[in-house]
C-alpha cells in the first residue's frame, strides 16, 4: 500500500539528528525491536536544494520504505510510504507522482530482487529513483541502468548529496552496519562488539573492514570517548557513548556511535553528549550515527 501525506512537523536542513531517542519505556525485546535506517540527502529539485529523507524500517510484522521531501521553509513535508511485506509482492515495484509546492515529482522503485542482509536497507539488486523535470535528482541502489531506462529521464546535472545516516540496530553483543565515507570510494563494513558481563572488566572493539581499529579496556571508566582512525588513508573520527549499556536496566538504553570522516579540528578534541552532535550539523560533512540497542 502506498500513501502520501503532508506533515507540518518540518525541520531545517541544518538541524542535526537527535542524540538519543527513547523508542519505548519498556525493555526492548526481539519481538518489539524495530530496526531503522534513515538517510538524509540534499537534492536539487526544480532549481532548489531540498531535504529528502529516506527511511527503511523493519520489525517482526512490518517492512517499509518512506521517501519524504521537505518544503523550502521546512514547515511541512510530503511523504510516500511503501509497504514491503513478503505477501505484498506487487508493491515491490511501483510508481507514484505528487506535487511539492507546485513542482511535479515522481518516485519509481523496483525492489523485487532486492537482497537484504539482516537490516531493513537492501544491499543490492534494487533501485529507488526520484524524478523531477525529466531528471533523476536522487537515485538509490545499484540497478542504475534499469532505473534510467524505466524513468526515461537523464541524470541530474547537480548530484544529490547524503549528509547523514542514522541507524537503529538491535543485537546481544555484535552490531554491524555498512557505510560509504566517500561517494567515490567503496562501502565499508563496521562491526561493534562488546563484553559487558561476567567476571572480567568490560571491553569494546570497533572494527572496520575486519580490522580492529578501536579497542577500549576498562569500559566502565571509559564509556564515553573518541579516537581518530585511518581507513584507506582517510582519517575518520569515532565517538562513543555506552553509558546506558553499563548503568541502565537491560534493554532500556542504547549505545551511541558517531563516525565522521576527516581530521578533527583543535576545538573538537573534547567530546561530550552535546558537542558530538554539533560537530555534524554542517551539511558539508557526512556523519554516521549508530544507535545500538542490546537485547537480553
mmCIF file of C-alpha atoms in Angstrom:
data_model
loop_
_atom_site.group_PDB
_atom_site.id
_atom_site.type_symbol
_atom_site.label_atom_id
_atom_site.label_comp_id
_atom_site.label_asym_id
_atom_site.label_seq_id
_atom_site.Cartn_x
_atom_site.Cartn_y
_atom_site.Cartn_z
ATOM 1 C CA UNK A 1 0.000 0.000 0.000
ATOM 2 C CA UNK A 2 1.313 3.418 -0.890
ATOM 3 C CA UNK A 3 0.274 6.584 0.894
ATOM 4 C CA UNK A 4 1.184 10.241 0.634
ATOM 5 C CA UNK A 5 0.788 12.679 3.481
ATOM 6 C CA UNK A 6 1.764 16.208 4.379
ATOM 7 C CA UNK A 7 3.080 16.968 7.844
ATOM 8 C CA UNK A 8 3.580 20.337 9.480
ATOM 9 C CA UNK A 9 6.454 18.995 11.584
ATOM 10 C CA UNK A 10 9.242 20.066 9.236
ATOM 11 C CA UNK A 11 12.871 20.566 10.177
ATOM 12 C CA UNK A 12 15.685 22.776 8.983
ATOM 13 C CA UNK A 13 18.265 21.058 6.791
ATOM 14 C CA UNK A 14 20.866 22.343 9.235
ATOM 15 C CA UNK A 15 19.166 20.680 12.205
ATOM 16 C CA UNK A 16 21.272 17.742 13.425
ATOM 17 C CA UNK A 17 19.654 14.405 14.263
ATOM 18 C CA UNK A 18 18.700 13.828 17.896
ATOM 19 C CA UNK A 19 21.475 12.467 20.069
ATOM 20 C CA UNK A 20 19.323 9.964 21.908
ATOM 21 C CA UNK A 21 15.946 8.507 21.077
ATOM 22 C CA UNK A 22 13.615 6.824 23.548
ATOM 23 C CA UNK A 23 11.817 4.190 21.496
ATOM 24 C CA UNK A 24 9.756 2.843 24.387
ATOM 25 C CA UNK A 25 9.525 2.875 28.163
ATOM 26 C CA UNK A 26 9.535 -0.928 28.229
ATOM 27 C CA UNK A 27 12.649 -3.080 27.767
ATOM 28 C CA UNK A 28 13.351 -3.822 24.108
ATOM 29 C CA UNK A 29 12.994 -7.465 23.075
ATOM 30 C CA UNK A 30 13.380 -9.324 19.787
ATOM 31 C CA UNK A 31 9.589 -9.058 19.379
ATOM 32 C CA UNK A 32 9.409 -5.274 19.906
ATOM 33 C CA UNK A 33 12.693 -4.277 18.244
ATOM 34 C CA UNK A 34 12.270 -2.012 15.213
ATOM 35 C CA UNK A 35 15.360 -1.593 13.052
ATOM 36 C CA UNK A 36 15.516 1.626 11.049
ATOM 37 C CA UNK A 37 17.947 3.213 8.622
ATOM 38 C CA UNK A 38 17.449 6.931 7.970
ATOM 39 C CA UNK A 39 19.418 8.621 5.179
ATOM 40 C CA UNK A 40 19.111 12.380 4.744
ATOM 41 C CA UNK A 41 20.031 13.832 1.345
ATOM 42 C CA UNK A 42 20.129 17.236 -0.274
ATOM 43 C CA UNK A 43 18.673 17.034 -3.785
ATOM 44 C CA UNK A 44 18.266 19.750 -6.396
ATOM 45 C CA UNK A 45 14.546 19.785 -7.209
ATOM 46 C CA UNK A 46 13.344 22.460 -9.640
ATOM 47 C CA UNK A 47 16.469 24.598 -9.105
ATOM 48 C CA UNK A 48 16.135 24.477 -5.308
ATOM 49 C CA UNK A 49 18.073 22.334 -2.846
ATOM 50 C CA UNK A 50 15.629 20.376 -0.729
ATOM 51 C CA UNK A 51 15.999 17.968 2.149
ATOM 52 C CA UNK A 52 14.979 14.431 1.122
ATOM 53 C CA UNK A 53 14.745 11.814 3.878
ATOM 54 C CA UNK A 54 14.697 8.092 3.046
ATOM 55 C CA UNK A 55 13.680 5.748 5.877
ATOM 56 C CA UNK A 56 13.883 1.946 5.769
ATOM 57 C CA UNK A 57 12.013 0.355 8.669
ATOM 58 C CA UNK A 58 11.598 -3.281 9.747
ATOM 59 C CA UNK A 59 10.135 -5.080 12.748
ATOM 60 C CA UNK A 60 8.666 -8.520 13.382
ATOM 61 C CA UNK A 61 5.480 -7.749 11.421
ATOM 62 C CA UNK A 62 6.240 -4.901 9.008
ATOM 63 C CA UNK A 63 8.863 -3.777 6.496
ATOM 64 C CA UNK A 64 8.521 -0.412 4.788
ATOM 65 C CA UNK A 65 10.243 2.349 2.832
ATOM 66 C CA UNK A 66 9.373 6.032 3.181
ATOM 67 C CA UNK A 67 10.560 8.904 0.986
ATOM 68 C CA UNK A 68 9.968 12.368 2.437
ATOM 69 C CA UNK A 69 10.550 15.724 0.724
ATOM 70 C CA UNK A 70 10.611 18.869 2.848
ATOM 71 C CA UNK A 71 9.243 22.219 1.812
ATOM 72 C CA UNK A 72 11.729 25.037 1.214
ATOM 73 C CA UNK A 73 10.860 26.624 4.565
ATOM 74 C CA UNK A 74 10.881 23.252 6.320
ATOM 75 C CA UNK A 75 7.412 23.808 7.792
ATOM 76 C CA UNK A 76 5.814 20.753 6.131
ATOM 77 C CA UNK A 77 6.765 17.747 4.033
ATOM 78 C CA UNK A 78 5.270 15.235 1.604
ATOM 79 C CA UNK A 79 5.791 11.533 2.274
ATOM 80 C CA UNK A 80 5.494 8.422 0.139
ATOM 81 C CA UNK A 81 5.300 5.178 2.155
ATOM 82 C CA UNK A 82 5.748 1.777 0.518
ATOM 83 C CA UNK A 83 4.975 -1.478 2.341
ATOM 84 C CA UNK A 84 7.466 -4.254 1.585
ATOM 85 C CA UNK A 85 5.822 -7.179 3.350
ATOM 86 C CA UNK A 86 6.587 -10.583 1.775
ATOM 87 C CA UNK A 87 2.946 -11.061 0.801
ATOM 88 C CA UNK A 88 2.831 -7.673 -0.948
ATOM 89 C CA UNK A 89 4.965 -8.653 -3.943
ATOM 90 C CA UNK A 90 3.009 -6.286 -6.189
ATOM 91 C CA UNK A 91 4.110 -3.287 -4.114
ATOM 92 C CA UNK A 92 7.817 -4.040 -4.585
ATOM 93 C CA UNK A 93 7.746 -2.371 -7.987
ATOM 94 C CA UNK A 94 5.786 0.790 -8.489
ATOM 95 C CA UNK A 95 5.456 4.450 -9.354
ATOM 96 C CA UNK A 96 3.866 7.448 -7.701
ATOM 97 C CA UNK A 97 3.646 11.128 -8.621
ATOM 98 C CA UNK A 98 2.782 14.126 -6.485
ATOM 99 C CA UNK A 99 3.275 17.886 -6.180
ATOM 100 C CA UNK A 100 5.688 19.584 -3.807
ATOM 101 C CA UNK A 101 4.857 23.297 -3.629
ATOM 102 C CA UNK A 102 3.697 23.276 -7.241
ATOM 103 C CA UNK A 103 6.578 21.116 -8.500
ATOM 104 C CA UNK A 104 5.706 17.755 -10.085
ATOM 105 C CA UNK A 105 7.810 14.949 -8.581
ATOM 106 C CA UNK A 106 7.800 11.218 -9.361
ATOM 107 C CA UNK A 107 9.074 8.225 -7.366
ATOM 108 C CA UNK A 108 9.942 4.941 -9.109
ATOM 109 C CA UNK A 109 11.082 1.818 -7.306
ATOM 110 C CA UNK A 110 11.903 -1.822 -8.032
ATOM 111 C CA UNK A 111 12.671 -3.992 -5.008
ATOM 112 C CA UNK A 112 11.504 -7.337 -6.389
ATOM 113 C CA UNK A 113 15.015 -8.812 -6.472
ATOM 114 C CA UNK A 114 16.466 -6.753 -3.610
ATOM 115 C CA UNK A 115 18.872 -8.603 -1.322
ATOM 116 C CA UNK A 116 18.723 -7.809 2.382
ATOM 117 C CA UNK A 117 21.488 -8.797 4.810
ATOM 118 C CA UNK A 118 19.926 -8.627 8.252
ATOM 119 C CA UNK A 119 18.878 -4.965 8.240
ATOM 120 C CA UNK A 120 15.931 -3.104 6.719
ATOM 121 C CA UNK A 121 18.001 -1.470 3.951
ATOM 122 C CA UNK A 122 18.703 -3.595 0.841
ATOM 123 C CA UNK A 123 22.259 -4.493 -0.061
ATOM 124 C CA UNK A 124 21.975 -4.699 -3.854
ATOM 125 C CA UNK A 125 19.727 -5.571 -6.825
ATOM 126 C CA UNK A 126 17.305 -2.659 -6.443
ATOM 127 C CA UNK A 127 16.670 0.982 -7.286
ATOM 128 C CA UNK A 128 14.647 3.892 -5.933
ATOM 129 C CA UNK A 129 14.566 6.938 -8.208
ATOM 130 C CA UNK A 130 13.255 10.444 -7.574
ATOM 131 C CA UNK A 131 12.468 12.295 -10.813
ATOM 132 C CA UNK A 132 11.705 15.963 -11.483
ATOM 133 C CA UNK A 133 11.669 17.836 -14.807
ATOM 134 C CA UNK A 134 12.835 14.680 -16.638
ATOM 135 C CA UNK A 135 15.923 14.474 -14.411
ATOM 136 C CA UNK A 136 16.755 11.768 -11.878
ATOM 137 C CA UNK A 137 17.513 14.025 -8.916
ATOM 138 C CA UNK A 138 18.143 11.163 -6.463
ATOM 139 C CA UNK A 139 18.995 7.551 -7.295
ATOM 140 C CA UNK A 140 19.481 4.793 -4.732
ATOM 141 C CA UNK A 141 20.650 1.252 -5.431
ATOM 142 C CA UNK A 142 22.894 -0.455 -7.959
ATOM 143 C CA UNK A 143 20.405 -1.044 -10.813
ATOM 144 C CA UNK A 144 21.071 2.383 -12.307
ATOM 145 C CA UNK A 145 20.707 1.416 -15.978
ATOM 146 C CA UNK A 146 17.285 -0.111 -15.364
ATOM 147 C CA UNK A 147 16.241 2.975 -13.417
ATOM 148 C CA UNK A 148 17.191 5.373 -16.218
ATOM 149 C CA UNK A 149 15.533 3.141 -18.818
ATOM 150 C CA UNK A 150 12.280 2.929 -16.889
ATOM 151 C CA UNK A 151 12.067 6.580 -15.899
ATOM 152 C CA UNK A 152 13.181 7.793 -19.355
ATOM 153 C CA UNK A 153 14.966 10.582 -17.505
ATOM 154 C CA UNK A 154 18.536 11.848 -17.652
ATOM 155 C CA UNK A 155 20.938 12.178 -14.710
ATOM 156 C CA UNK A 156 20.693 15.444 -12.829
ATOM 157 C CA UNK A 157 23.440 17.983 -13.507
ATOM 158 C CA UNK A 158 23.640 18.640 -9.749
ATOM 159 C CA UNK A 159 24.156 15.334 -7.928
ATOM 160 C CA UNK A 160 22.331 14.701 -4.662
ATOM 161 C CA UNK A 161 24.441 14.584 -1.508
ATOM 162 C CA UNK A 162 23.836 12.433 1.567
ATOM 163 C CA UNK A 163 24.918 14.367 4.626
ATOM 164 C CA UNK A 164 23.986 11.999 7.408
ATOM 165 C CA UNK A 165 22.862 8.459 8.026
ATOM 166 C CA UNK A 166 21.266 7.269 11.240
ATOM 167 C CA UNK A 167 20.669 3.635 12.090
ATOM 168 C CA UNK A 168 18.946 1.821 14.962
ATOM 169 C CA UNK A 169 20.319 -1.712 15.362
ATOM 170 C CA UNK A 170 19.474 -4.476 17.832
ATOM 171 C CA UNK A 171 21.681 -7.358 18.954
ATOM 172 C CA UNK A 172 23.083 -9.067 22.041
ATOM 173 C CA UNK A 173 26.799 -8.423 21.606
ATOM 174 C CA UNK A 174 27.709 -7.641 17.982
ATOM 175 C CA UNK A 175 26.323 -4.713 15.948
ATOM 176 C CA UNK A 176 27.039 -4.390 12.235
ATOM 177 C CA UNK A 177 26.382 -1.766 9.582
ATOM 178 C CA UNK A 178 27.674 -0.569 6.215
ATOM 179 C CA UNK A 179 28.700 2.940 5.237
ATOM 180 C CA UNK A 180 30.353 4.854 2.416
ATOM 181 C CA UNK A 181 32.502 7.656 3.857
ATOM 182 C CA UNK A 182 33.150 8.988 0.352
ATOM 183 C CA UNK A 183 30.683 8.549 -2.528
ATOM 184 C CA UNK A 184 33.596 7.858 -4.868
ATOM 185 C CA UNK A 185 35.027 5.084 -2.687
ATOM 186 C CA UNK A 186 33.861 1.617 -1.715
ATOM 187 C CA UNK A 187 31.456 0.810 1.067
ATOM 188 C CA UNK A 188 32.908 -0.217 4.421
ATOM 189 C CA UNK A 189 31.725 -2.812 6.933
ATOM 190 C CA UNK A 190 31.601 -1.602 10.548
ATOM 191 C CA UNK A 191 31.239 -4.001 13.482
ATOM 192 C CA UNK A 192 30.952 -3.007 17.156
ATOM 193 C CA UNK A 193 31.462 -5.813 19.675
ATOM 194 C CA UNK A 194 31.473 -5.712 23.447
ATOM 195 C CA UNK A 195 31.854 -7.814 26.554
ATOM 196 C CA UNK A 196 29.960 -6.170 29.406
ATOM 197 C CA UNK A 197 29.029 -9.106 31.632
ATOM 198 C CA UNK A 198 30.914 -11.718 33.584
ATOM 199 C CA UNK A 199 33.915 -11.579 35.883
ATOM 200 C CA UNK A 200 36.265 -9.660 33.570
ATOM 201 C CA UNK A 201 36.310 -5.882 33.186
ATOM 202 C CA UNK A 202 34.065 -4.759 30.303
ATOM 203 C CA UNK A 203 35.728 -4.204 26.919
ATOM 204 C CA UNK A 204 34.683 -2.961 23.490
ATOM 205 C CA UNK A 205 36.054 -3.414 19.982
ATOM 206 C CA UNK A 206 35.218 -1.394 16.845
ATOM 207 C CA UNK A 207 36.284 -2.952 13.540
ATOM 208 C CA UNK A 208 36.182 -1.525 10.030
ATOM 209 C CA UNK A 209 36.571 -3.986 7.144
ATOM 210 C CA UNK A 210 37.589 -6.729 9.572
ATOM 211 C CA UNK A 211 40.400 -4.755 11.231
ATOM 212 C CA UNK A 212 40.077 -3.749 14.894
ATOM 213 C CA UNK A 213 40.793 -0.014 14.953
ATOM 214 C CA UNK A 214 39.408 0.866 18.385
ATOM 215 C CA UNK A 215 39.873 -1.313 21.479
ATOM 216 C CA UNK A 216 38.623 0.087 24.788
ATOM 217 C CA UNK A 217 39.559 -1.697 28.021
ATOM 218 C CA UNK A 218 38.068 -0.828 31.417
ATOM 219 C CA UNK A 219 34.925 0.324 29.649
ATOM 220 C CA UNK A 220 33.264 1.124 32.971
ATOM 221 C CA UNK A 221 35.657 4.115 33.244
ATOM 222 C CA UNK A 222 35.891 4.930 29.534
ATOM 223 C CA UNK A 223 32.248 4.612 28.482
ATOM 224 C CA UNK A 224 32.483 7.966 26.655
ATOM 225 C CA UNK A 225 35.355 8.838 24.374
ATOM 226 C CA UNK A 226 36.669 9.438 20.890
ATOM 227 C CA UNK A 227 39.538 8.362 18.672
ATOM 228 C CA UNK A 228 40.680 9.166 15.143
ATOM 229 C CA UNK A 229 41.486 6.138 12.971
ATOM 230 C CA UNK A 230 42.735 5.727 9.400
ATOM 231 C CA UNK A 231 40.527 3.952 6.843
ATOM 232 C CA UNK A 232 42.197 3.562 3.434
ATOM 233 C CA UNK A 233 44.375 6.626 4.100
ATOM 234 C CA UNK A 234 41.301 8.638 5.142
ATOM 235 C CA UNK A 235 41.055 9.890 8.747
ATOM 236 C CA UNK A 236 37.759 9.010 10.427
ATOM 237 C CA UNK A 237 36.723 10.337 13.825
ATOM 238 C CA UNK A 238 34.973 7.765 16.024
ATOM 239 C CA UNK A 239 32.908 8.861 19.035
ATOM 240 C CA UNK A 240 31.160 6.563 21.500
ATOM 241 C CA UNK A 241 28.846 6.786 24.486
ATOM 242 C CA UNK A 242 27.876 3.416 26.001
ATOM 243 C CA UNK A 243 26.879 4.631 29.466
ATOM 244 C CA UNK A 244 23.427 3.028 29.191
ATOM 245 C CA UNK A 245 24.911 -0.356 28.304
ATOM 246 C CA UNK A 246 26.642 -0.442 31.675
ATOM 247 C CA UNK A 247 24.435 1.510 34.036
ATOM 248 C CA UNK A 248 20.829 1.172 32.785
ATOM 249 C CA UNK A 249 18.385 -1.694 33.117
ATOM 250 C CA UNK A 250 18.820 -4.375 30.402
ATOM 251 C CA UNK A 251 17.006 -3.463 27.183
ATOM 252 C CA UNK A 252 16.158 0.111 28.224
ATOM 253 C CA UNK A 253 19.214 2.047 26.990
ATOM 254 C CA UNK A 254 21.429 2.137 23.939
ATOM 255 C CA UNK A 255 24.980 2.859 22.926
ATOM 256 C CA UNK A 256 25.661 5.770 20.577
ATOM 257 C CA UNK A 257 28.445 5.694 17.990
ATOM 258 C CA UNK A 258 29.317 8.516 15.585
ATOM 259 C CA UNK A 259 31.624 8.099 12.592
ATOM 260 C CA UNK A 260 32.742 11.312 10.906
ATOM 261 C CA UNK A 261 35.259 11.405 8.015
ATOM 262 C CA UNK A 262 38.043 13.955 8.261
ATOM 263 C CA UNK A 263 40.650 15.005 10.796
ATOM 264 C CA UNK A 264 39.409 16.704 13.991
ATOM 265 C CA UNK A 265 39.723 20.454 14.431
ATOM 266 C CA UNK A 266 41.503 21.659 17.540
ATOM 267 C CA UNK A 267 38.270 22.744 19.191
ATOM 268 C CA UNK A 268 36.661 19.354 18.521
ATOM 269 C CA UNK A 269 39.041 17.253 20.576
ATOM 270 C CA UNK A 270 36.800 17.119 23.641
ATOM 271 C CA UNK A 271 33.629 15.080 23.193
ATOM 272 C CA UNK A 272 30.518 15.297 25.296
ATOM 273 C CA UNK A 273 26.877 14.461 24.738
ATOM 274 C CA UNK A 274 26.138 17.838 23.149
ATOM 275 C CA UNK A 275 29.272 18.672 21.198
ATOM 276 C CA UNK A 276 29.391 15.326 19.433
ATOM 277 C CA UNK A 277 26.212 16.135 17.548
ATOM 278 C CA UNK A 278 27.010 19.783 16.907
ATOM 279 C CA UNK A 279 30.144 18.771 15.027
ATOM 280 C CA UNK A 280 27.967 17.054 12.430
ATOM 281 C CA UNK A 281 25.448 19.836 11.906
ATOM 282 C CA UNK A 282 27.194 21.230 8.844
ATOM 283 C CA UNK A 283 25.704 19.791 5.656
ATOM 284 C CA UNK A 284 29.164 19.739 4.042
ATOM 285 C CA UNK A 285 30.273 16.955 6.407
ATOM 286 C CA UNK A 286 28.861 13.430 6.352
ATOM 287 C CA UNK A 287 28.206 11.621 9.632
ATOM 288 C CA UNK A 288 27.010 8.136 10.516
ATOM 289 C CA UNK A 289 25.017 7.822 13.747
ATOM 290 C CA UNK A 290 24.672 4.279 15.070
ATOM 291 C CA UNK A 291 22.199 3.665 17.917
ATOM 292 C CA UNK A 292 22.976 0.175 19.270
ATOM 293 C CA UNK A 293 20.297 -1.434 21.462
ATOM 294 C CA UNK A 294 21.257 -4.534 23.431
ATOM 295 C CA UNK A 295 18.758 -7.373 23.543
ATOM 296 C CA UNK A 296 18.749 -9.595 26.604
#
